[in-house]
Amino acid sequence: MRAMDFQPILDEIDDELRPMLGTAGGTVARYIPALARVSPLQFGIALRTCSGETAAAGDAAVPFSIQSVSKVFSLTLAIKALGEAMWDRIGREPSGTAFNSLVQLESERGIPRNPFINAGAIAVADRLVSLGDAKAELLAMLGRLCGEPIHIDEEVASSEADTGFRNRALANFMKAFGTLDNDVDEVLDVYFHQCGIAMTCEQLACAAGYLCRDGRHPLAGTPVLSKAQARRVNALMLTCGTYDAAGEFAFRIGLPCKSGVGGGIVAVVPDRLTLCVWSPALDATGNSLLGRRALELFVEKTGMSVF
Amino acid sequence: MRAMDFQPILDEIDDELRPMLGTAGGTVARYIPALARVSPLQFGIALRTCSGETAAAGDAAVPFSIQSVSKVFSLTLAIKALGEAMWDRIGREPSGTAFNSLVQLESERGIPRNPFINAGAIAVADRLVSLGDAKAELLAMLGRLCGEPIHIDEEVASSEADTGFRNRALANFMKAFGTLDNDVDEVLDVYFHQCGIAMTCEQLACAAGYLCRDGRHPLAGTPVLSKAQARRVNALMLTCGTYDAAGEFAFRIGLPCKSGVGGGIVAVVPDRLTLCVWSPALDATGNSLLGRRALELFVEKTGMSVF
Amino acid sequence: MRAMDFQPILDEIDDELRPMLGTAGGTVARYIPALARVSPLQFGIALRTCSGETAAAGDAAVPFSIQSVSKVFSLTLAIKALGEAMWDRIGREPSGTAFNSLVQLESERGIPRNPFINAGAIAVADRLVSLGDAKAELLAMLGRLCGEPIHIDEEVASSEADTGFRNRALANFMKAFGTLDNDVDEVLDVYFHQCGIAMTCEQLACAAGYLCRDGRHPLAGTPVLSKAQARRVNALMLTCGTYDAAGEFAFRIGLPCKSGVGGGIVAVVPDRLTLCVWSPALDATGNSLLGRRALELFVEKTGMSVF
Amino acid sequence: MRAMDFQPILDEIDDELRPMLGTAGGTVARYIPALARVSPLQFGIALRTCSGETAAAGDAAVPFSIQSVSKVFSLTLAIKALGEAMWDRIGREPSGTAFNSLVQLESERGIPRNPFINAGAIAVADRLVSLGDAKAELLAMLGRLCGEPIHIDEEVASSEADTGFRNRALANFMKAFGTLDNDVDEVLDVYFHQCGIAMTCEQLACAAGYLCRDGRHPLAGTPVLSKAQARRVNALMLTCGTYDAAGEFAFRIGLPCKSGVGGGIVAVVPDRLTLCVWSPALDATGNSLLGRRALELFVEKTGMSVF
């Protein structure tokens, strides 16, 4: 299957789902004004193959708040810098509880279950703070990965900080257990800013490209992660990447995915391509309702799945 | 039994327990330097009857950090000001979990189980912040209750703030659920300061006097709480006042008690007297080891118990 | 206050509450047919003082299923036989969770928090099985305590067994942890039968009499429990006797109480009297709705409370 | 890569791991005598490709107790018979807690998180009981899948029943919530017997063959499951198949796996082959210590992984 074959598939998916915008249910995240006012009537899809061919449909060029999708990139940056030591006080198991639960942290003495629940991503941010200017490094890496400068929506970052009491609770709780090395406010500043990064489907499909290419840079071909490291990030995305619906995603879609409450989902077909879908209205599990449906259609139409 | 009869009893208790100082086990609280350096070789006991007679033995005139004993007084201040509305978002049931657990808060949507676990006391502090200058009010009330000016040990308060990550987690978690009305830092400032109040056994035995006198001021006789309110504070002390050892205290001692990690315990014999014991070395449940033993001896010798 | 004074008080309570039968809300326990068909339009109250005077009003002579009230008597039998060893694998702390929760058992390795939650009462039944014919012993003790033969409603016992899946889960779970010594079915047979004991308010007020008399038999005056043991059963009733409303009972009523889903509640005024109220309709916490109200009225009218 | 290439790879793995038998640590399951007396000094590995070629090394022809590996086959039988209705009261998410935890069941009202934790497998057994003679059906299916009669070790099944208090707790707990339709003892009889099925690595590698062939029978080519169903069983194995180490297996091995406390692990390389490893000594997570190492070596040597 060559890349050019994908454009009609993405067009079909866009054709099928666009009429459902506004009628399929779901609601945009409402906890901060900047997200609450995003129109739910948007849907975009883009992909980029290992050989560099691209396809896109719908609102694939509209920037959106990547939110938890950023956790893939902050994790990548931390693994790149720290190797196996990255995992010293961060687990790798599915959590079986809500993404922002404190219960698991209490019973497991402050060690977050994996780097994709909020507590785990805050612990990753803590490691990045120890290494230098985390926000600048993250933006720089993303810029290199998609060949374009990437920015943070400061209004979003600032709103996250104003309302992020539960994340502040998680961070202080981990600090109490010794899981964080740095000042809580400094760590949260990185975390809230990474949530506020704005990117398009096209940019994300390109930026995540190292995950389908054994860790090699999607544009430059140089190593971003080792082959084993890239494979492992994919494994984490499949088991832990979509909140408490990871089993359901594996069951119905069967691809490593990472979603965010901005409505974006990045998916990986190992050795083939990376894909990004976006639609702001979320289902009850906090994943994009039509984004999820788009991935199901993509898998149905292409037969691509790791299983 | 007249008050003069109590002096020999307290002397006997002091005689029996003093030789155990340093050999009975237990350790002083170590989480802040100001508490860690308190000599464990101290024991004091004091009481004051409803009719105003007093007795004291040992280190009853040495000031110590009252810590969680302060929760009785902050609760009193809040009930006095708010009446039944005080209980709007604060429960009255024993917690069955550690005093600083977040699990209960998560499963009960941010409503603390009772005002004596840390979360509950922080919620009480929040109500006091809404009412005015909480620290000043609390010190003023304590000063009136024992007829002497009462101070906060600023070093303790400041250390509490520096190390109180778990309390900060609890406060932010409650803020996320809407349990707190005020700024988290402002609320915690009150909470950390009330923990740093320094008082002696004699002062505490006097200050708590309204609890054995149907709510009437121990010195002035004017109402501090209504009869029903005073009775209810006693009920809370008995069911929730000694961390996760409340059942054991009820079982072995049978009096309403409130303990603190500074090693103090205030106890109430309704219609008879209030009692304060202090010894800094704590047992595994965070209660004063010899303080607890002293209360058991007192109950054995006097037959006083609510059961 | 002499016993003859109580009759008008009980009459007043009956007068106030009887009009609320059928209108005050609440529902009878529905999990077995024999309980579901009990008319909610019944209310009884009876007391017996330390000196043997009695008073009663309403349906005080109607037998009802004592259900969890039996836990007081099975505990008494076990303490009497085993002394302190009774507590080897049974705790004494309030549970902070539902009366039939398995969560606490899992986190505390099969040790029930106290003898009044179902798991704890099953563990007590296990000890009684080790000692002999538990059902016969329990009935014999109750018969002696109230001077009349006491029977088990076999239909209730049999229905309990047919529907008691959660209790069967608790028992097997404890067996897995080594908390039970005997065959699970044999232990549950005792437990289900004790729940099916039928008694009247008058009988229960008399039978519990040792709890207000420092452990002495209400009729014979001989020791049933030691003074300390009786006091401790009272302490457990106050902290753990009314499911997850123990704090609320202490707060509003302030007496040691033990309730059952048959709608009965036994209360103790130490050194004064024992009291039994009964009305089948239960509130959301599983306690008799009007029974609870009756105890509040009794406390209001008499000023009796341990606090 | 042709099947003949696999034999040297399996030989190499056997050569590398055999010297570690008895020195690598781990312990055989000890909860029943029949498992406790299995020699830990055994290691077997076998595979069968989609095209029917086979390879094996070590103790690949020694029968062992398949234990929880049987959950894959009972699930297959239930899905085959019930289709989507199979999932009515059984979830598909990783549990994040121990395989035999009751906590999750309590908080999620008796619905097991997935069919591979014990509660879930018991619920699957309940569905099979509704459909007919579950034990006979399961043995018949396994016999057809590997072309040889398969037997149950009755000593193991009987020991499971004698010691299975926690499973009995799980079953009764689910019965209390209405998750099971049939008699608890009848359901557990199926469950305990399926745990006692004895098979060899060679037999299991063949029997699981439909999972790498889009659901088609490994020998006959007829459909066992639909393509989507087979893919979904693989997804469940990857996210939930290895107790609380599923994330670690995905991270290090990256293949759908199902393990049992008998020391067996079945793994699937979609579209390529199925693999079975066996070594009785278990690691702390209850998975075969050398079995796990063997799978890591296999993935290293072949580059096969779904990621």
PDB file of N, CA and C in Angstrom, chain A residues 66-79 82 86-87 89-93 95 98-101 104-105 110-130 134 138 167-168 170-171 174 179-182 184 186-195 236 240-241 243 258-259:
ATOM      1  N   ILE A  66      -2.754  20.557  22.474  1.00  0.00           N
ATOM      2  CA  ILE A  66      -2.454  19.123  22.415  1.00  0.00           C
ATOM      3  C   ILE A  66      -2.624  18.447  23.776  1.00  0.00           C
ATOM      4  N   GLN A  67      -2.604  19.243  24.841  1.00  0.00           N
ATOM      5  CA  GLN A  67      -2.868  18.700  26.184  1.00  0.00           C
ATOM      6  C   GLN A  67      -2.035  17.438  26.477  1.00  0.00           C
ATOM      7  N   SER A  68      -2.685  16.328  26.802  1.00  0.00           N
ATOM      8  CA  SER A  68      -1.943  15.136  27.245  1.00  0.00           C
ATOM      9  C   SER A  68      -1.168  14.442  26.135  1.00  0.00           C
ATOM     10  N   VAL A  69      -1.442  14.801  24.881  1.00  0.00           N
ATOM     11  CA  VAL A  69      -0.610  14.240  23.815  1.00  0.00           C
ATOM     12  C   VAL A  69       0.848  14.656  24.045  1.00  0.00           C
ATOM     13  N   SER A  70       1.039  15.801  24.703  1.00  0.00           N
ATOM     14  CA  SER A  70       2.397  16.274  25.005  1.00  0.00           C
ATOM     15  C   SER A  70       3.170  15.294  25.861  1.00  0.00           C
ATOM     16  N   LYS A  71       2.458  14.417  26.589  1.00  0.00           N
ATOM     17  CA  LYS A  71       3.142  13.484  27.494  1.00  0.00           C
ATOM     18  C   LYS A  71       4.053  12.521  26.725  1.00  0.00           C
ATOM     19  N   VAL A  72       3.680  12.223  25.474  1.00  0.00           N
ATOM     20  CA  VAL A  72       4.546  11.371  24.647  1.00  0.00           C
ATOM     21  C   VAL A  72       5.883  12.063  24.409  1.00  0.00           C
ATOM     22  N   PHE A  73       5.835  13.353  24.147  1.00  0.00           N
ATOM     23  CA  PHE A  73       7.057  14.068  23.789  1.00  0.00           C
ATOM     24  C   PHE A  73       7.912  14.388  25.011  1.00  0.00           C
ATOM     25  N   SER A  74       7.267  14.717  26.130  1.00  0.00           N
ATOM     26  CA  SER A  74       8.073  14.969  27.334  1.00  0.00           C
ATOM     27  C   SER A  74       8.731  13.665  27.787  1.00  0.00           C
ATOM     28  N   LEU A  75       7.993  12.560  27.660  1.00  0.00           N
ATOM     29  CA  LEU A  75       8.583  11.264  27.993  1.00  0.00           C
ATOM     30  C   LEU A  75       9.774  10.966  27.084  1.00  0.00           C
ATOM     31  N   THR A  76       9.596  11.241  25.811  1.00  0.00           N
ATOM     32  CA  THR A  76      10.682  11.002  24.851  1.00  0.00           C
ATOM     33  C   THR A  76      11.926  11.799  25.234  1.00  0.00           C
ATOM     34  N   LEU A  77      11.712  13.060  25.552  1.00  0.00           N
ATOM     35  CA  LEU A  77      12.835  13.919  25.943  1.00  0.00           C
ATOM     36  C   LEU A  77      13.537  13.363  27.189  1.00  0.00           C
ATOM     37  N   ALA A  78      12.749  12.879  28.146  1.00  0.00           N
ATOM     38  CA  ALA A  78      13.330  12.375  29.393  1.00  0.00           C
ATOM     39  C   ALA A  78      14.064  11.051  29.172  1.00  0.00           C
ATOM     40  N   ILE A  79      13.495  10.168  28.349  1.00  0.00           N
ATOM     41  CA  ILE A  79      14.159   8.890  28.065  1.00  0.00           C
ATOM     42  C   ILE A  79      15.468   9.138  27.317  1.00  0.00           C
ATOM     43  N   LEU A  82      17.914  10.437  29.953  1.00  0.00           N
ATOM     44  CA  LEU A  82      18.211   9.653  31.160  1.00  0.00           C
ATOM     45  C   LEU A  82      18.303   8.155  30.921  1.00  0.00           C
ATOM     46  N   MET A  86      15.391   6.954  33.798  1.00  0.00           N
ATOM     47  CA  MET A  86      14.100   7.648  33.710  1.00  0.00           C
ATOM     48  C   MET A  86      13.039   6.908  34.539  1.00  0.00           C
ATOM     49  N   TRP A  87      13.167   5.574  34.625  1.00  0.00           N
ATOM     50  CA  TRP A  87      12.129   4.747  35.235  1.00  0.00           C
ATOM     51  C   TRP A  87      12.320   4.515  36.722  1.00  0.00           C
ATOM     52  N   ARG A  89      11.624   6.085  39.522  1.00  0.00           N
ATOM     53  CA  ARG A  89      10.478   6.262  40.429  1.00  0.00           C
ATOM     54  C   ARG A  89       9.187   6.470  39.649  1.00  0.00           C
ATOM     55  N   ILE A  90       9.125   5.863  38.467  1.00  0.00           N
ATOM     56  CA  ILE A  90       7.923   5.942  37.622  1.00  0.00           C
ATOM     57  C   ILE A  90       7.629   4.541  37.088  1.00  0.00           C
ATOM     58  N   GLY A  91       6.394   4.071  37.264  1.00  0.00           N
ATOM     59  CA  GLY A  91       6.037   2.719  36.835  1.00  0.00           C
ATOM     60  C   GLY A  91       5.676   2.626  35.365  1.00  0.00           C
ATOM     61  N   ARG A  92       5.300   1.422  34.941  1.00  0.00           N
ATOM     62  CA  ARG A  92       4.970   1.194  33.534  1.00  0.00           C
ATOM     63  C   ARG A  92       3.723   0.352  33.375  1.00  0.00           C
ATOM     64  N   GLU A  93       2.904   0.296  34.417  1.00  0.00           N
ATOM     65  CA  GLU A  93       1.699  -0.538  34.366  1.00  0.00           C
ATOM     66  C   GLU A  93       0.456   0.304  34.169  1.00  0.00           C
ATOM     67  N   SER A  95      -3.137   1.788  34.939  1.00  0.00           N
ATOM     68  CA  SER A  95      -3.505   2.180  36.297  1.00  0.00           C
ATOM     69  C   SER A  95      -4.835   1.615  36.771  1.00  0.00           C
ATOM     70  N   ALA A  98      -8.867   6.353  37.429  1.00  0.00           N
ATOM     71  CA  ALA A  98      -8.951   7.572  36.637  1.00  0.00           C
ATOM     72  C   ALA A  98      -7.575   8.208  36.469  1.00  0.00           C
ATOM     73  N   PHE A  99      -7.408   8.955  35.407  1.00  0.00           N
ATOM     74  CA  PHE A  99      -6.105   9.536  35.055  1.00  0.00           C
ATOM     75  C   PHE A  99      -5.569  10.473  36.122  1.00  0.00           C
ATOM     76  N   ASN A 100      -6.466  11.011  36.941  1.00  0.00           N
ATOM     77  CA  ASN A 100      -6.000  11.961  37.947  1.00  0.00           C
ATOM     78  C   ASN A 100      -6.297  11.472  39.372  1.00  0.00           C
ATOM     79  N   SER A 101      -6.335  10.165  39.527  1.00  0.00           N
ATOM     80  CA  SER A 101      -6.633   9.585  40.830  1.00  0.00           C
ATOM     81  C   SER A 101      -5.455   9.703  41.787  1.00  0.00           C
ATOM     82  N   GLN A 104      -4.255   5.520  43.827  1.00  0.00           N
ATOM     83  CA  GLN A 104      -3.139   4.648  43.446  1.00  0.00           C
ATOM     84  C   GLN A 104      -1.838   5.167  44.042  1.00  0.00           C
ATOM     85  N   LEU A 105      -1.650   6.479  43.982  1.00  0.00           N
ATOM     86  CA  LEU A 105      -0.423   7.073  44.531  1.00  0.00           C
ATOM     87  C   LEU A 105      -0.284   6.761  46.017  1.00  0.00           C
ATOM     88  N   GLY A 110       3.509   6.884  46.472  1.00  0.00           N
ATOM     89  CA  GLY A 110       3.960   8.044  45.719  1.00  0.00           C
ATOM     90  C   GLY A 110       4.597   7.751  44.381  1.00  0.00           C
ATOM     91  N   ILE A 111       4.660   6.483  43.985  1.00  0.00           N
ATOM     92  CA  ILE A 111       5.233   6.136  42.673  1.00  0.00           C
ATOM     93  C   ILE A 111       4.090   6.073  41.661  1.00  0.00           C
ATOM     94  N   PRO A 112       4.084   6.968  40.678  1.00  0.00           N
ATOM     95  CA  PRO A 112       2.992   6.925  39.707  1.00  0.00           C
ATOM     96  C   PRO A 112       3.077   5.649  38.867  1.00  0.00           C
ATOM     97  N   ARG A 113       1.911   5.122  38.530  1.00  0.00           N
ATOM     98  CA  ARG A 113       1.830   3.836  37.822  1.00  0.00           C
ATOM     99  C   ARG A 113       2.458   3.869  36.441  1.00  0.00           C
ATOM    100  N   ASN A 114       2.348   5.003  35.746  1.00  0.00           N
ATOM    101  CA  ASN A 114       2.937   5.097  34.413  1.00  0.00           C
ATOM    102  C   ASN A 114       3.073   6.573  34.051  1.00  0.00           C
ATOM    103  N   PRO A 115       3.860   6.885  33.009  1.00  0.00           N
ATOM    104  CA  PRO A 115       4.133   8.297  32.707  1.00  0.00           C
ATOM    105  C   PRO A 115       2.990   9.007  31.992  1.00  0.00           C
ATOM    106  N   PHE A 116       1.888   8.322  31.733  1.00  0.00           N
ATOM    107  CA  PHE A 116       0.798   8.962  30.995  1.00  0.00           C
ATOM    108  C   PHE A 116      -0.375   9.368  31.881  1.00  0.00           C
ATOM    109  N   ILE A 117      -0.481   8.827  33.097  1.00  0.00           N
ATOM    110  CA  ILE A 117      -1.438   9.443  34.017  1.00  0.00           C
ATOM    111  C   ILE A 117      -0.832  10.781  34.446  1.00  0.00           C
ATOM    112  N   ASN A 118      -1.670  11.683  34.936  1.00  0.00           N
ATOM    113  CA  ASN A 118      -1.157  13.008  35.275  1.00  0.00           C
ATOM    114  C   ASN A 118       0.013  12.959  36.246  1.00  0.00           C
ATOM    115  N   ALA A 119      -0.096  12.122  37.277  1.00  0.00           N
ATOM    116  CA  ALA A 119       0.980  12.061  38.261  1.00  0.00           C
ATOM    117  C   ALA A 119       2.292  11.655  37.589  1.00  0.00           C
ATOM    118  N   GLY A 120       2.219  10.693  36.697  1.00  0.00           N
ATOM    119  CA  GLY A 120       3.420  10.233  36.004  1.00  0.00           C
ATOM    120  C   GLY A 120       4.004  11.317  35.118  1.00  0.00           C
ATOM    121  N   ALA A 121       3.154  12.049  34.428  1.00  0.00           N
ATOM    122  CA  ALA A 121       3.648  13.105  33.553  1.00  0.00           C
ATOM    123  C   ALA A 121       4.265  14.241  34.368  1.00  0.00           C
ATOM    124  N   ILE A 122       3.718  14.485  35.550  1.00  0.00           N
ATOM    125  CA  ILE A 122       4.313  15.513  36.423  1.00  0.00           C
ATOM    126  C   ILE A 122       5.686  15.037  36.902  1.00  0.00           C
ATOM    127  N   ALA A 123       5.801  13.745  37.191  1.00  0.00           N
ATOM    128  CA  ALA A 123       7.110  13.211  37.593  1.00  0.00           C
ATOM    129  C   ALA A 123       8.109  13.306  36.444  1.00  0.00           C
ATOM    130  N   VAL A 124       7.649  13.079  35.211  1.00  0.00           N
ATOM    131  CA  VAL A 124       8.527  13.252  34.049  1.00  0.00           C
ATOM    132  C   VAL A 124       8.952  14.718  33.938  1.00  0.00           C
ATOM    133  N   ALA A 125       7.995  15.625  34.148  1.00  0.00           N
ATOM    134  CA  ALA A 125       8.325  17.057  34.102  1.00  0.00           C
ATOM    135  C   ALA A 125       9.384  17.400  35.145  1.00  0.00           C
ATOM    136  N   ASP A 126       9.280  16.754  36.303  1.00  0.00           N
ATOM    137  CA  ASP A 126      10.279  16.969  37.359  1.00  0.00           C
ATOM    138  C   ASP A 126      11.675  16.575  36.871  1.00  0.00           C
ATOM    139  N   ARG A 127      11.773  15.460  36.161  1.00  0.00           N
ATOM    140  CA  ARG A 127      13.078  15.038  35.652  1.00  0.00           C
ATOM    141  C   ARG A 127      13.608  16.042  34.626  1.00  0.00           C
ATOM    142  N   LEU A 128      12.688  16.562  33.795  1.00  0.00           N
ATOM    143  CA  LEU A 128      13.108  17.546  32.790  1.00  0.00           C
ATOM    144  C   LEU A 128      13.600  18.834  33.454  1.00  0.00           C
ATOM    145  N   VAL A 129      12.938  19.219  34.552  1.00  0.00           N
ATOM    146  CA  VAL A 129      13.387  20.413  35.272  1.00  0.00           C
ATOM    147  C   VAL A 129      14.810  20.216  35.781  1.00  0.00           C
ATOM    148  N   SER A 130      15.123  19.024  36.240  1.00  0.00           N
ATOM    149  CA  SER A 130      16.487  18.752  36.718  1.00  0.00           C
ATOM    150  C   SER A 130      17.519  18.880  35.603  1.00  0.00           C
ATOM    151  N   ALA A 134      13.190  23.107  30.651  1.00  0.00           N
ATOM    152  CA  ALA A 134      12.329  22.058  30.116  1.00  0.00           C
ATOM    153  C   ALA A 134      11.391  22.557  29.022  1.00  0.00           C
ATOM    154  N   LEU A 138      11.525  21.253  25.135  1.00  0.00           N
ATOM    155  CA  LEU A 138      10.385  20.534  24.572  1.00  0.00           C
ATOM    156  C   LEU A 138       9.941  21.196  23.273  1.00  0.00           C
ATOM    157  N   ASN A 167      -4.061  18.655  40.016  1.00  0.00           N
ATOM    158  CA  ASN A 167      -2.671  18.408  39.634  1.00  0.00           C
ATOM    159  C   ASN A 167      -1.710  18.925  40.704  1.00  0.00           C
ATOM    160  N   ARG A 168      -2.060  20.040  41.312  1.00  0.00           N
ATOM    161  CA  ARG A 168      -1.255  20.579  42.405  1.00  0.00           C
ATOM    162  C   ARG A 168      -1.286  19.604  43.591  1.00  0.00           C
ATOM    163  N   LEU A 170      -1.712  16.300  43.316  1.00  0.00           N
ATOM    164  CA  LEU A 170      -0.872  15.165  42.905  1.00  0.00           C
ATOM    165  C   LEU A 170       0.606  15.489  43.101  1.00  0.00           C
ATOM    166  N   ALA A 171       1.000  16.682  42.672  1.00  0.00           N
ATOM    167  CA  ALA A 171       2.419  17.050  42.755  1.00  0.00           C
ATOM    168  C   ALA A 171       2.873  17.146  44.206  1.00  0.00           C
ATOM    169  N   MET A 174       3.167  13.652  45.694  1.00  0.00           N
ATOM    170  CA  MET A 174       4.412  12.980  45.292  1.00  0.00           C
ATOM    171  C   MET A 174       5.623  13.595  45.973  1.00  0.00           C
ATOM    172  N   THR A 179       9.009  11.631  45.537  1.00  0.00           N
ATOM    173  CA  THR A 179       9.054  11.263  44.109  1.00  0.00           C
ATOM    174  C   THR A 179       9.534  12.417  43.239  1.00  0.00           C
ATOM    175  N   LEU A 180       9.354  13.644  43.712  1.00  0.00           N
ATOM    176  CA  LEU A 180       9.807  14.815  42.951  1.00  0.00           C
ATOM    177  C   LEU A 180      11.069  15.394  43.575  1.00  0.00           C
ATOM    178  N   ASP A 181      12.018  15.778  42.714  1.00  0.00           N
ATOM    179  CA  ASP A 181      13.269  16.361  43.218  1.00  0.00           C
ATOM    180  C   ASP A 181      13.216  17.873  43.302  1.00  0.00           C
ATOM    181  N   ASN A 182      12.375  18.479  42.469  1.00  0.00           N
ATOM    182  CA  ASN A 182      12.392  19.928  42.349  1.00  0.00           C
ATOM    183  C   ASN A 182      11.196  20.583  43.033  1.00  0.00           C
ATOM    184  N   VAL A 184       7.827  22.181  43.679  1.00  0.00           N
ATOM    185  CA  VAL A 184       6.535  21.808  43.101  1.00  0.00           C
ATOM    186  C   VAL A 184       6.037  22.835  42.083  1.00  0.00           C
ATOM    187  N   GLU A 186       7.705  24.932  40.279  1.00  0.00           N
ATOM    188  CA  GLU A 186       8.514  24.940  39.065  1.00  0.00           C
ATOM    189  C   GLU A 186       8.145  23.750  38.163  1.00  0.00           C
ATOM    190  N   VAL A 187       7.933  22.609  38.783  1.00  0.00           N
ATOM    191  CA  VAL A 187       7.560  21.417  38.025  1.00  0.00           C
ATOM    192  C   VAL A 187       6.187  21.610  37.369  1.00  0.00           C
ATOM    193  N   LEU A 188       5.252  22.134  38.147  1.00  0.00           N
ATOM    194  CA  LEU A 188       3.903  22.332  37.602  1.00  0.00           C
ATOM    195  C   LEU A 188       3.893  23.376  36.488  1.00  0.00           C
ATOM    196  N   ASP A 189       4.779  24.349  36.601  1.00  0.00           N
ATOM    197  CA  ASP A 189       4.864  25.354  35.539  1.00  0.00           C
ATOM    198  C   ASP A 189       5.198  24.680  34.205  1.00  0.00           C
ATOM    199  N   VAL A 190       6.132  23.740  34.231  1.00  0.00           N
ATOM    200  CA  VAL A 190       6.454  22.988  33.010  1.00  0.00           C
ATOM    201  C   VAL A 190       5.241  22.186  32.560  1.00  0.00           C
ATOM    202  N   TYR A 191       4.631  21.492  33.515  1.00  0.00           N
ATOM    203  CA  TYR A 191       3.496  20.631  33.164  1.00  0.00           C
ATOM    204  C   TYR A 191       2.340  21.438  32.558  1.00  0.00           C
ATOM    205  N   PHE A 192       1.999  22.542  33.198  1.00  0.00           N
ATOM    206  CA  PHE A 192       0.882  23.339  32.682  1.00  0.00           C
ATOM    207  C   PHE A 192       1.212  23.923  31.304  1.00  0.00           C
ATOM    208  N   HIS A 193       2.474  24.264  31.100  1.00  0.00           N
ATOM    209  CA  HIS A 193       2.842  24.819  29.796  1.00  0.00           C
ATOM    210  C   HIS A 193       2.831  23.743  28.706  1.00  0.00           C
ATOM    211  N   GLN A 194       3.292  22.535  29.029  1.00  0.00           N
ATOM    212  CA  GLN A 194       3.294  21.511  27.981  1.00  0.00           C
ATOM    213  C   GLN A 194       1.859  21.187  27.549  1.00  0.00           C
ATOM    214  N   CYS A 195       0.927  21.272  28.497  1.00  0.00           N
ATOM    215  CA  CYS A 195      -0.481  21.042  28.158  1.00  0.00           C
ATOM    216  C   CYS A 195      -1.002  22.112  27.211  1.00  0.00           C
ATOM    217  N   LEU A 236       3.714   1.516  25.803  1.00  0.00           N
ATOM    218  CA  LEU A 236       3.061   2.326  26.834  1.00  0.00           C
ATOM    219  C   LEU A 236       1.828   3.030  26.299  1.00  0.00           C
ATOM    220  N   CYS A 240      -1.514   2.292  28.129  1.00  0.00           N
ATOM    221  CA  CYS A 240      -1.831   3.373  29.083  1.00  0.00           C
ATOM    222  C   CYS A 240      -2.164   4.710  28.415  1.00  0.00           C
ATOM    223  N   GLY A 241      -2.298   4.773  27.111  1.00  0.00           N
ATOM    224  CA  GLY A 241      -2.328   6.068  26.443  1.00  0.00           C
ATOM    225  C   GLY A 241      -3.666   6.763  26.371  1.00  0.00           C
ATOM    226  N   TYR A 243      -6.296   7.058  28.857  1.00  0.00           N
ATOM    227  CA  TYR A 243      -6.997   7.119  30.127  1.00  0.00           C
ATOM    228  C   TYR A 243      -7.554   5.733  30.485  1.00  0.00           C
ATOM    229  N   LYS A 258      -2.218   8.000  21.848  1.00  0.00           N
ATOM    230  CA  LYS A 258      -2.206   8.908  23.003  1.00  0.00           C
ATOM    231  C   LYS A 258      -3.185  10.023  22.728  1.00  0.00           C
ATOM    232  N   SER A 259      -4.098  10.217  23.673  1.00  0.00           N
ATOM    233  CA  SER A 259      -5.134  11.218  23.483  1.00  0.00           C
ATOM    234  C   SER A 259      -4.949  12.383  24.449  1.00  0.00           C
TER     235      SER A 259
END
